[in-house]
Coordinates of C-alpha atoms and ligand atoms in Angstrom, one line a residue:
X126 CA 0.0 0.0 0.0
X127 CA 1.4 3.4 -0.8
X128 CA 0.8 4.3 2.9
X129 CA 3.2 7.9 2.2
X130 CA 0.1 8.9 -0.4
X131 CA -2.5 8.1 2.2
X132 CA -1.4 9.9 4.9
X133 CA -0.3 12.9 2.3
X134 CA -4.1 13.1 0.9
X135 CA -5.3 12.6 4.7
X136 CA -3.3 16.1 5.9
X137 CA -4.8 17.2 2.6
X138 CA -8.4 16.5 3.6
X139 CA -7.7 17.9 6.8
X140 CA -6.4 21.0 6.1
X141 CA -9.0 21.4 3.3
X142 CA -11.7 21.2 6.3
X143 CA -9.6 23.3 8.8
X144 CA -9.5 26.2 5.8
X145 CA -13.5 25.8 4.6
X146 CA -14.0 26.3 8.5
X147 CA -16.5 29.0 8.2
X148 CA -16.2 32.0 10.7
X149 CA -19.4 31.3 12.4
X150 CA -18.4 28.0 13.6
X151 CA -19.7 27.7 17.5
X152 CA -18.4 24.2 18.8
X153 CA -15.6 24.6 20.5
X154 CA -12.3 23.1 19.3
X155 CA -11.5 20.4 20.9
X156 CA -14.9 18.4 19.2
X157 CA -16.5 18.0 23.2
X158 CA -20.0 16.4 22.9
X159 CA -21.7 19.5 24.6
X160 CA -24.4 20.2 21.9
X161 CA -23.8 23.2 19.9
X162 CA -25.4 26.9 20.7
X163 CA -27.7 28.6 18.2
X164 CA -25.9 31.8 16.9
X165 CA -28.6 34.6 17.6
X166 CA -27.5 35.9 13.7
X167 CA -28.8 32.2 12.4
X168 CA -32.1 32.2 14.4
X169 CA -35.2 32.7 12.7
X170 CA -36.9 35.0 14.7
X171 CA -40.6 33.2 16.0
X172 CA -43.6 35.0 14.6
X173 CA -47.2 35.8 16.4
X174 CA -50.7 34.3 15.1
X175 CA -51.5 38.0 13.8
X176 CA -48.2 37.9 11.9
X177 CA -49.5 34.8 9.7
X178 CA -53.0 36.3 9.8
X179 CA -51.0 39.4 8.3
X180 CA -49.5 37.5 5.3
X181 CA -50.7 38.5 2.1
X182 CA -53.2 36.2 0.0
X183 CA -51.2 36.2 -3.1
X184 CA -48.7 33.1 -3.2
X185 CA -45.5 34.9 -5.0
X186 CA -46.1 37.3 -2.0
X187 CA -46.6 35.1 0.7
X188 CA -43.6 33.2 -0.2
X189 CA -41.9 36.0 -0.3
X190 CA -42.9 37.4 3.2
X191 CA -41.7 34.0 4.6
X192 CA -38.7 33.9 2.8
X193 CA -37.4 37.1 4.0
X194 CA -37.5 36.1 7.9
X195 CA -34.4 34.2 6.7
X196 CA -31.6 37.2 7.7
X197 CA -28.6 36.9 5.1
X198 CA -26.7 35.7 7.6
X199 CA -28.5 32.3 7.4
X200 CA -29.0 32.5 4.0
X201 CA -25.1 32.8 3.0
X202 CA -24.3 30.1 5.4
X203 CA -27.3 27.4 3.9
X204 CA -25.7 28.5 0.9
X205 CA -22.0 27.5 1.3
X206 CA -23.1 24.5 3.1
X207 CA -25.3 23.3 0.3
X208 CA -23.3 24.8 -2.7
X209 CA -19.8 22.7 -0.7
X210 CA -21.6 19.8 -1.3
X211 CA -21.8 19.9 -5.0
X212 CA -18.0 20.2 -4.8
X213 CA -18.2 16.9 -2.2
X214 CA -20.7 14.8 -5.0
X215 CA -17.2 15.1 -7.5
X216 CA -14.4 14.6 -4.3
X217 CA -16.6 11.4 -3.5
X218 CA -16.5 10.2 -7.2
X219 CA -13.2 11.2 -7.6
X220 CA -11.9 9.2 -4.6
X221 CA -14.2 6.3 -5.5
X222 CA -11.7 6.3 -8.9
X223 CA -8.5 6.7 -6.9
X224 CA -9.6 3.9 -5.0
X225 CA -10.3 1.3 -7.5
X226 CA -7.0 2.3 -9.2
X227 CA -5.2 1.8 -6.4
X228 CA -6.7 -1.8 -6.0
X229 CA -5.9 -2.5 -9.1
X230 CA -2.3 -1.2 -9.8
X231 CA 0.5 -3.8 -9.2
X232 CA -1.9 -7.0 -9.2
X233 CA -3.3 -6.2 -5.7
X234 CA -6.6 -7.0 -6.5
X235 CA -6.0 -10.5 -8.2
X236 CA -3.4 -11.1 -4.8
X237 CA -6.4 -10.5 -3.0
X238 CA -8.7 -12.9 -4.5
X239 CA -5.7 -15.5 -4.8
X240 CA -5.7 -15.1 -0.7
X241 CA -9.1 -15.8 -0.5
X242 CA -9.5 -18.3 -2.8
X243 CA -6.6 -20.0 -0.3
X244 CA -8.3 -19.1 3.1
X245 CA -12.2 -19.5 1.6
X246 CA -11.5 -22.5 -0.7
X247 CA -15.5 -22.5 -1.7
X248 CA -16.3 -19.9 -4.9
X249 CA -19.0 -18.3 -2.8
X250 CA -16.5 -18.0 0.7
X251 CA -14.2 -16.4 -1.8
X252 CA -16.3 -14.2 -2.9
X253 CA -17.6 -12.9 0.3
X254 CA -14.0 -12.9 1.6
X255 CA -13.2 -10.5 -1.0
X256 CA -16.2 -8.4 -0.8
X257 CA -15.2 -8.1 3.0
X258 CA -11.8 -7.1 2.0
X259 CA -12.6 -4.8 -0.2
X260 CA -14.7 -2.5 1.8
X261 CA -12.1 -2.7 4.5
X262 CA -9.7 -1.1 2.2
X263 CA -12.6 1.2 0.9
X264 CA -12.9 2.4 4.1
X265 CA -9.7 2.9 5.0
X266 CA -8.5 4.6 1.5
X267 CA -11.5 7.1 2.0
X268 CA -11.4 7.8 5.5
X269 CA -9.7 11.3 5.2
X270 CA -12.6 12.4 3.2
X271 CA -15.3 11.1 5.6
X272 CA -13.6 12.7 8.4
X273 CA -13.8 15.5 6.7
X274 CA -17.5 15.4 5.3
X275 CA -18.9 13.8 8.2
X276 CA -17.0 15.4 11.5
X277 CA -15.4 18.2 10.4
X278 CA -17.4 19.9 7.8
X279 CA -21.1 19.2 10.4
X280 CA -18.9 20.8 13.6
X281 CA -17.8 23.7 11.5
X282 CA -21.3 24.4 10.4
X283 CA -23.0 23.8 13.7
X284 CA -25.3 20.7 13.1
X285 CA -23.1 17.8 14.5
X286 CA -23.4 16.9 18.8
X287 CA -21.3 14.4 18.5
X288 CA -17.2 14.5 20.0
X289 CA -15.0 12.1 17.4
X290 CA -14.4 9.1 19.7
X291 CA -18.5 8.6 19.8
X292 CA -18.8 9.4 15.7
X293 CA -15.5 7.2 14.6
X294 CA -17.4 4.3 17.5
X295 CA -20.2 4.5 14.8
X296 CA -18.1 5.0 11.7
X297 CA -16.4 1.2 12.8
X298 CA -20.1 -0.2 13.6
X299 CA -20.6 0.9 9.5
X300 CA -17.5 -0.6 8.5
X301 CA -18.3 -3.7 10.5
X302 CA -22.1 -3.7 8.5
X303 CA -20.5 -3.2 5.5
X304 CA -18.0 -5.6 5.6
X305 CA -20.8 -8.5 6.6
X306 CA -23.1 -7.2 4.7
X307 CA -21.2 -6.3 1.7
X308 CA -19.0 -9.8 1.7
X309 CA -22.4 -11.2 1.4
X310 CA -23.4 -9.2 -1.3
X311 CA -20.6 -8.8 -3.6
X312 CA -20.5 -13.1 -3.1
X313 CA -24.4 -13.5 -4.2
X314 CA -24.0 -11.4 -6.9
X315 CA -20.8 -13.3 -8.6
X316 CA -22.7 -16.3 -8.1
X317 CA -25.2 -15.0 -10.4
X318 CA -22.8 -13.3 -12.7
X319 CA -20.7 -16.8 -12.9
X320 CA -23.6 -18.6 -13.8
X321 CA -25.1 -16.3 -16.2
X322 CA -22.7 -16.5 -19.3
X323 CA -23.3 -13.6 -21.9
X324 CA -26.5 -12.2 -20.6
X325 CA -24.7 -11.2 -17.1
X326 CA -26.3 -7.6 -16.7
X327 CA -30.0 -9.1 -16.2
X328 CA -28.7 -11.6 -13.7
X329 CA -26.8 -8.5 -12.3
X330 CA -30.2 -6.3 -12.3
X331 CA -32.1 -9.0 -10.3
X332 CA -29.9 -9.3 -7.5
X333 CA -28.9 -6.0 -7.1
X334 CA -33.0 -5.2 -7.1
X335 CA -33.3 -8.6 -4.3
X336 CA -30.8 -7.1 -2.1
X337 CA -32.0 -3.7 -2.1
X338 CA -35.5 -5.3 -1.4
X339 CA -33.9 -7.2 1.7
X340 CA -32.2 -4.0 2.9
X341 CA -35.5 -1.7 2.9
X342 CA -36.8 -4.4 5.0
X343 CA -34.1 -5.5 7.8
X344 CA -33.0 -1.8 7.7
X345 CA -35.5 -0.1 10.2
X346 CA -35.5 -3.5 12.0
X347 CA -32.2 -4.4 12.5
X348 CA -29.4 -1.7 11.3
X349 CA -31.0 1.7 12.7
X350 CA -31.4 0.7 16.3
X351 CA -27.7 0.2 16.3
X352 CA -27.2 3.7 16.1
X353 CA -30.1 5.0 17.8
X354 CA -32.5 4.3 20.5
X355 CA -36.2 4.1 19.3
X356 CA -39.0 4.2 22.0
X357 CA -43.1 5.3 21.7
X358 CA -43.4 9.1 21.6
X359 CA -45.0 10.2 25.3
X360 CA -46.3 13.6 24.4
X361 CA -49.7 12.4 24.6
X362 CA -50.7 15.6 22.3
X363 CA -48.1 14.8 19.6
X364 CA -49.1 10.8 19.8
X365 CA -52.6 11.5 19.3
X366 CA -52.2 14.6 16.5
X367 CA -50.3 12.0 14.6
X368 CA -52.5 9.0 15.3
X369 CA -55.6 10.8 13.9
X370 CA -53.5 11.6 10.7
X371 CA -52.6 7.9 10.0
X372 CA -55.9 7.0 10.8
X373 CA -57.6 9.1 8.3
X374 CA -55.8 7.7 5.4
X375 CA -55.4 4.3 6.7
X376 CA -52.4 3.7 7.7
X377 CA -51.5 0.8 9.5
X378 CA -50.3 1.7 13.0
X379 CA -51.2 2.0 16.6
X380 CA -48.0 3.5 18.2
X381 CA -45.4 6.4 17.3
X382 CA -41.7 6.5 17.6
X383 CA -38.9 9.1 18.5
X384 CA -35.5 8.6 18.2
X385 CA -32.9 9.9 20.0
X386 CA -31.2 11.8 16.4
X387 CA -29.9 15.0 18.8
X388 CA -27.1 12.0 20.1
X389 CA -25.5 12.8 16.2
X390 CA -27.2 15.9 14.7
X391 CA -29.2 19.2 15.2
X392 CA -31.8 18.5 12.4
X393 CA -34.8 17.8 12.3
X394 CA -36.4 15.1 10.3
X395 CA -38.7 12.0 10.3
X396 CA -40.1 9.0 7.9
X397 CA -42.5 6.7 7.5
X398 CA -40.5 3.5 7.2
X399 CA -42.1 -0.3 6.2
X400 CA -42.9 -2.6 2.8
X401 CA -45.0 -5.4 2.7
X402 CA -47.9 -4.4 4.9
X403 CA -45.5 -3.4 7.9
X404 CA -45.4 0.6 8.8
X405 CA -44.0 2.5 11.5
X406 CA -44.1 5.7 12.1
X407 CA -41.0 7.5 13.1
X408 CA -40.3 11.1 14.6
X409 CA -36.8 12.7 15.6
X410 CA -36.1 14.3 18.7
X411 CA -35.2 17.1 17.3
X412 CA -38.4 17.6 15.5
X413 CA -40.0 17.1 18.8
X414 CA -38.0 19.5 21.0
X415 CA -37.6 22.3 18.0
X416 CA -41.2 22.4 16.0
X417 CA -44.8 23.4 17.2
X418 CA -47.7 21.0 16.4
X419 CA -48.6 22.3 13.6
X420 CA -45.5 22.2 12.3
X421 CA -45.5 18.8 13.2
X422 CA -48.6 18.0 11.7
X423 CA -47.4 19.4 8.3
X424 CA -44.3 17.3 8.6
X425 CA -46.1 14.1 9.6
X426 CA -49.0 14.7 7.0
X427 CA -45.6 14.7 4.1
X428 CA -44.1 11.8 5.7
X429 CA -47.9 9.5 5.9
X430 CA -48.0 10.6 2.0
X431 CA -45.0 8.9 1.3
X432 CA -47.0 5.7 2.7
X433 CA -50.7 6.2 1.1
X434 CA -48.4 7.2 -2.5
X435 CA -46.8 3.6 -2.4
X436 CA -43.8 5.5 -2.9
X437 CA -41.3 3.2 -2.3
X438 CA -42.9 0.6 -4.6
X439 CA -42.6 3.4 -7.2
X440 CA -39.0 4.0 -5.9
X441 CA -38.1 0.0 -6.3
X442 CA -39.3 0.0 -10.0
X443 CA -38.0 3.3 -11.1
X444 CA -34.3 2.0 -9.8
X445 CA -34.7 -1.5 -11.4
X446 CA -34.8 0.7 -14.9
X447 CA -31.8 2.6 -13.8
X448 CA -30.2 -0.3 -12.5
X449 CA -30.4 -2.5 -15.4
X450 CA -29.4 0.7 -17.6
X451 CA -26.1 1.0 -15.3
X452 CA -25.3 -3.2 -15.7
X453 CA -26.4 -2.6 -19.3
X454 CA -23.4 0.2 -19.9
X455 CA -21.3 -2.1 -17.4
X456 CA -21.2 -4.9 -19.7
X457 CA -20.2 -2.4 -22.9
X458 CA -17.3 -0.9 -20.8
X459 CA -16.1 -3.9 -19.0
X460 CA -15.7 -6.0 -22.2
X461 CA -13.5 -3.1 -24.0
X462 CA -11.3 -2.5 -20.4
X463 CA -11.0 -6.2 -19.6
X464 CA -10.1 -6.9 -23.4
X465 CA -7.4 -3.9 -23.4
X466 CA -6.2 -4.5 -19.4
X467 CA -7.4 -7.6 -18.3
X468 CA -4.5 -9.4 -18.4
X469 CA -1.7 -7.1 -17.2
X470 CA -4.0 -6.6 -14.1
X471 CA -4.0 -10.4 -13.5
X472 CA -8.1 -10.2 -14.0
X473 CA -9.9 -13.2 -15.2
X474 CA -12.7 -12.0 -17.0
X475 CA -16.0 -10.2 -15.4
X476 CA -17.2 -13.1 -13.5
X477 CA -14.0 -12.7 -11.8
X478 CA -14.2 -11.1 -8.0
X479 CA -10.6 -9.7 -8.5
X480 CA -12.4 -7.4 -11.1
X481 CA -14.7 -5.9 -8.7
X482 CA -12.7 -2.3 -8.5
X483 CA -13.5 -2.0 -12.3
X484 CA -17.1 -2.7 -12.0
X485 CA -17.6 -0.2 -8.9
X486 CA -15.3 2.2 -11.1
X487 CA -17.7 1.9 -13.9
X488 CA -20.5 2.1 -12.0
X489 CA -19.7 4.9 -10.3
X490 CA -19.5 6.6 -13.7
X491 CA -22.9 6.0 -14.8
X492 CA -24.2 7.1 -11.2
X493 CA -21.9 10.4 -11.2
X494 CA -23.7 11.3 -14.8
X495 CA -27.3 10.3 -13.9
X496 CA -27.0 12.1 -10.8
X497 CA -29.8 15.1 -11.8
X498 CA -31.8 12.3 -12.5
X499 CA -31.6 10.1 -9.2
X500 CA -32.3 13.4 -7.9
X501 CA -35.4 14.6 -10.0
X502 CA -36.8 11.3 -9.1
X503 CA -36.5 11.7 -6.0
X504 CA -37.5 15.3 -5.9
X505 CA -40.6 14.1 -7.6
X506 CA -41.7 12.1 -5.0
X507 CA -41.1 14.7 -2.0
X508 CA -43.4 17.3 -4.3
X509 CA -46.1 14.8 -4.1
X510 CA -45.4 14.1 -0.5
X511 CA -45.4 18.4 0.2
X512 CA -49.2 18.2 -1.6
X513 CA -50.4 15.3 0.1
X514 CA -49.1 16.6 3.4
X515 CA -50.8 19.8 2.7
X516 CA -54.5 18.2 1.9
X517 CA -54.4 15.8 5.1
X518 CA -52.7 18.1 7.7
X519 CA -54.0 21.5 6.6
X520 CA -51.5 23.5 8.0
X521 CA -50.1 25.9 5.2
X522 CA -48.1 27.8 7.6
X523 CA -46.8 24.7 9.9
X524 CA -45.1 24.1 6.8
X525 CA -43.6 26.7 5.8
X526 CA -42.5 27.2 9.1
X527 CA -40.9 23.6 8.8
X528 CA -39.5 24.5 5.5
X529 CA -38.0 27.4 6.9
X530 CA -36.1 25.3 9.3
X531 CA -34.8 23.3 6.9
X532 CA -32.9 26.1 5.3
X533 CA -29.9 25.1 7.7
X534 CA -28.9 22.6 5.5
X535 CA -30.2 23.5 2.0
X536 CA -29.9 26.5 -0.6
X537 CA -33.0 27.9 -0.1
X538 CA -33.5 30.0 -3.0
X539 CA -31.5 27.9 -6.5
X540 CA -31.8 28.6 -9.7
X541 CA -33.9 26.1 -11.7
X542 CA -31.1 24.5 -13.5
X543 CA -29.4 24.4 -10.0
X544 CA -32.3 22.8 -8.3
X545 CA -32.9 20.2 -11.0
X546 CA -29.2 18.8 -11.0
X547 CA -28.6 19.2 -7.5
X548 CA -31.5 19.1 -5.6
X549 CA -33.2 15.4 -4.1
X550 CA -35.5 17.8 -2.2
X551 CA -37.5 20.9 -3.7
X552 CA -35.7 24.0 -2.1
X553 CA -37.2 25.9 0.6
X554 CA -38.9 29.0 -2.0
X555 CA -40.6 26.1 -4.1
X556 CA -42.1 24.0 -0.6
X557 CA -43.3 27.7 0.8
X558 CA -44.9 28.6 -2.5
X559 CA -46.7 25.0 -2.8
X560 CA -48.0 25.8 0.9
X561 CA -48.6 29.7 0.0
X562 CA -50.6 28.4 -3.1
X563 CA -52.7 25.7 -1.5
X564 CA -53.5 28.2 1.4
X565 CA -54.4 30.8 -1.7
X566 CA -56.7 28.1 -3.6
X567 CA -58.3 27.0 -0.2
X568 CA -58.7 30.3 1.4
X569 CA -57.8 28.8 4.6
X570 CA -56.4 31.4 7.3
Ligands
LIG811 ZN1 -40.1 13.2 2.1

């Protein structure tokens, strides 16, 4: 390993983080876990009843009135926060390539699989023993960056809680996951790949789509209680607001959950998790502690659409397409590069584990270039989810007032191009103006 490389990029990273560390940065130093105080310049001053009563009638207007509670203060920070992680989307791609170049160079990958295939003997306990591997040495090759992206860059803009021995406890809990997890994964899907001769990309397709099916149902179950405690919301008010909403559209559920998200983060968020009949619904602490009950209700009313829409059915079927397109350009590309480099990089073929790094290379390429349309899926869905919200909860100006909050961590006002490449969520002007509109139409207060 060119360890003198690593730890060059890794003082890099470092000092890349220590420079972007914007001047309103309020944790102190040394990363303790005391949770970080709310700059009076980024606090969105609370309004009165008559103040929303006050708001004009016209949408464009309305939106406008909300919008400009944010001071410029907030708004140039939500801005640099967001607009740094455009920058992040290419480091992370960029490092994804290092990373598989690295594996490659000098025969390490095909040492790898020759190790395994020693210690694992079976194709399968190979495989999985290579898959294991290889995330190891994911992690460890990318580990400047995530220390920067996920500790760093979160302290230096206020959101994280966390001090780094309690975030890099969690970051070995993901590595462990992945490694198990991924081992697994990376073995079932050579299996298929082995046995499926020329038409490799449908075999591919299938049990990429089966193990992102089996992740969307052990996830809420098994991996998110390892990094956060889940237990029934007590707020009898908030449990029974909620309740009614689920109710009224027929969702499945008797009980409410919070989640202790304040142990890593400041924000506020929630979801409606479950497939196959199963639902729970899930709220954040932070949500709890830091919104009012309308505001609540707004945000509970978008996360039960998600539910009633059948969104993640929708969600499933729209990634099998993308999928099978990304397999389909995988099996273009990998014939040419294993034709041209297969043999100086001791690969045998694509059904060959050792050739791993090339597929996630390629891979990444396709997902790097579809990117604005992962993300105009996506946004697509939470549009639907804003209007649905706003017909079940009826609280125009809960949501808005939500929307508002969310500006901590999102552009609020893009330019359309902007917001279609870069956005997976509709920015804060276009949520406030769907709210400001359906409060318009309705005539409600
Ligand atoms: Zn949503």
């Amino acid at each position: 390993m060119p360890l003198k490389s690593i730890v060059v990029a890794a003082c890099y990273f470092l000092l890349l983080g220590l420079m972007n560390a914007p001047a309103w940065a309020d944790v102190p130093a040394n990363g303790s876990t005391t949770a970080p105080v709310v700059n009076a310049q980024f606090r969105i001053a609370p309004v009165s009843d008559a103040w929303r009563a006050s708001v004009p009638r016209d949408a464009d207007a309305a939106t406008a009135a909300y919008l400009n509670r944010l001071s410029p203060a907030i708004v140039a920070r939500a801005d640099a926060y967001f607009e740094g992680g455009y920058w992040l989307q290419l480091w992370n791609f960029l490092t994804g390539l290092v990373i598989s170049t690295l594996l490659l160079a000098g025969r390490r990958s095909a040492r790898l699989r020759d190790w395994a295939a020693r210690v694992g003997r079976r194709a399968f306990l190979r495989d999985a023993l290579y898959g294991g591997a290889y995330a190891l040495a994911s992690f460890v090759l990318s580990f400047p960056l995530t220390v920067y992206q996920g500790f760093v860059r979160e302290h230096a803009y206020g959101m994280a809680t966390q001090g780094f021995a309690p975030w890099f406890g969690e970051q070995l809990i993901g590595l462990a996951l992945s490694m198990l997890l991924g081992g697994f994964a990376i073995a079932a899907l050579y299996a298929a790949i082995r046995r499926a001769g020329a038409q490799w990309w449908i075999w591919g397709t299938s049990v990429t789509v089966s193990l992102l099916v089996i992740m969307l149902l052990i996830g809420p179950v098994l991996i998110d209680p390892l990094f956060n405690d889940y237990k029934p919301v007590e707020n009898p008010e908030v449990k029974t607001a909620v309740l009614a909403l689920a109710r009224a559209d027929g969702v499945p559920v008797d009980n409410i959950y919070e989640f202790d998200a304040s142990r890593q983060t400041t924000r506020i968020s929630a979801n409606v998790s479950g497939i196959f009949g199963s639902a729970a619904v899930r709220l954040n602490d932070n949500l709890l502690r830091r919104t009012s009950l309308p505001e609540i209700r707004a945000v509970m009313g978008h996360e039960l659409g998600h539910y009633v829409l059948n969104h993640i059915y929708k969600m499933i079927a729209e990634f099998t397409l993308l999928i099978a397109a990304a397999f389909l350009f995988a099996q273009w590309a990998m014939r040419r590069l294993l034709q041209t480099h297969g043999q100086a990089l001791g690969l045998h073929g694509v059904a060959d584990v050792a050739s791993l790094p090339l597929l996630a290379a390629v891979f990444s390429v396709f997902l790097f270039l579809a990117t604005p349309v992962t993300n105009t899926l996506v946004r697509t869905q939470e549009i639907e989810a804003d209007r649905f919200g706003l017909n079940l909860a009826r609280e125009p100006h809960g949501a808005a007032e939500a929307f508002l909050k969310l500006t901590e961590y999102r552009k609020p006002s893009p330019g359309p191009l902007e917001e279609w490449i870069f956005f997976d969520h509709p920015s804060t002007r276009f949520r406030i103006h769907d709210a400001m509109r359906w409060r318009e139409a309705m005539g409600s207060p």
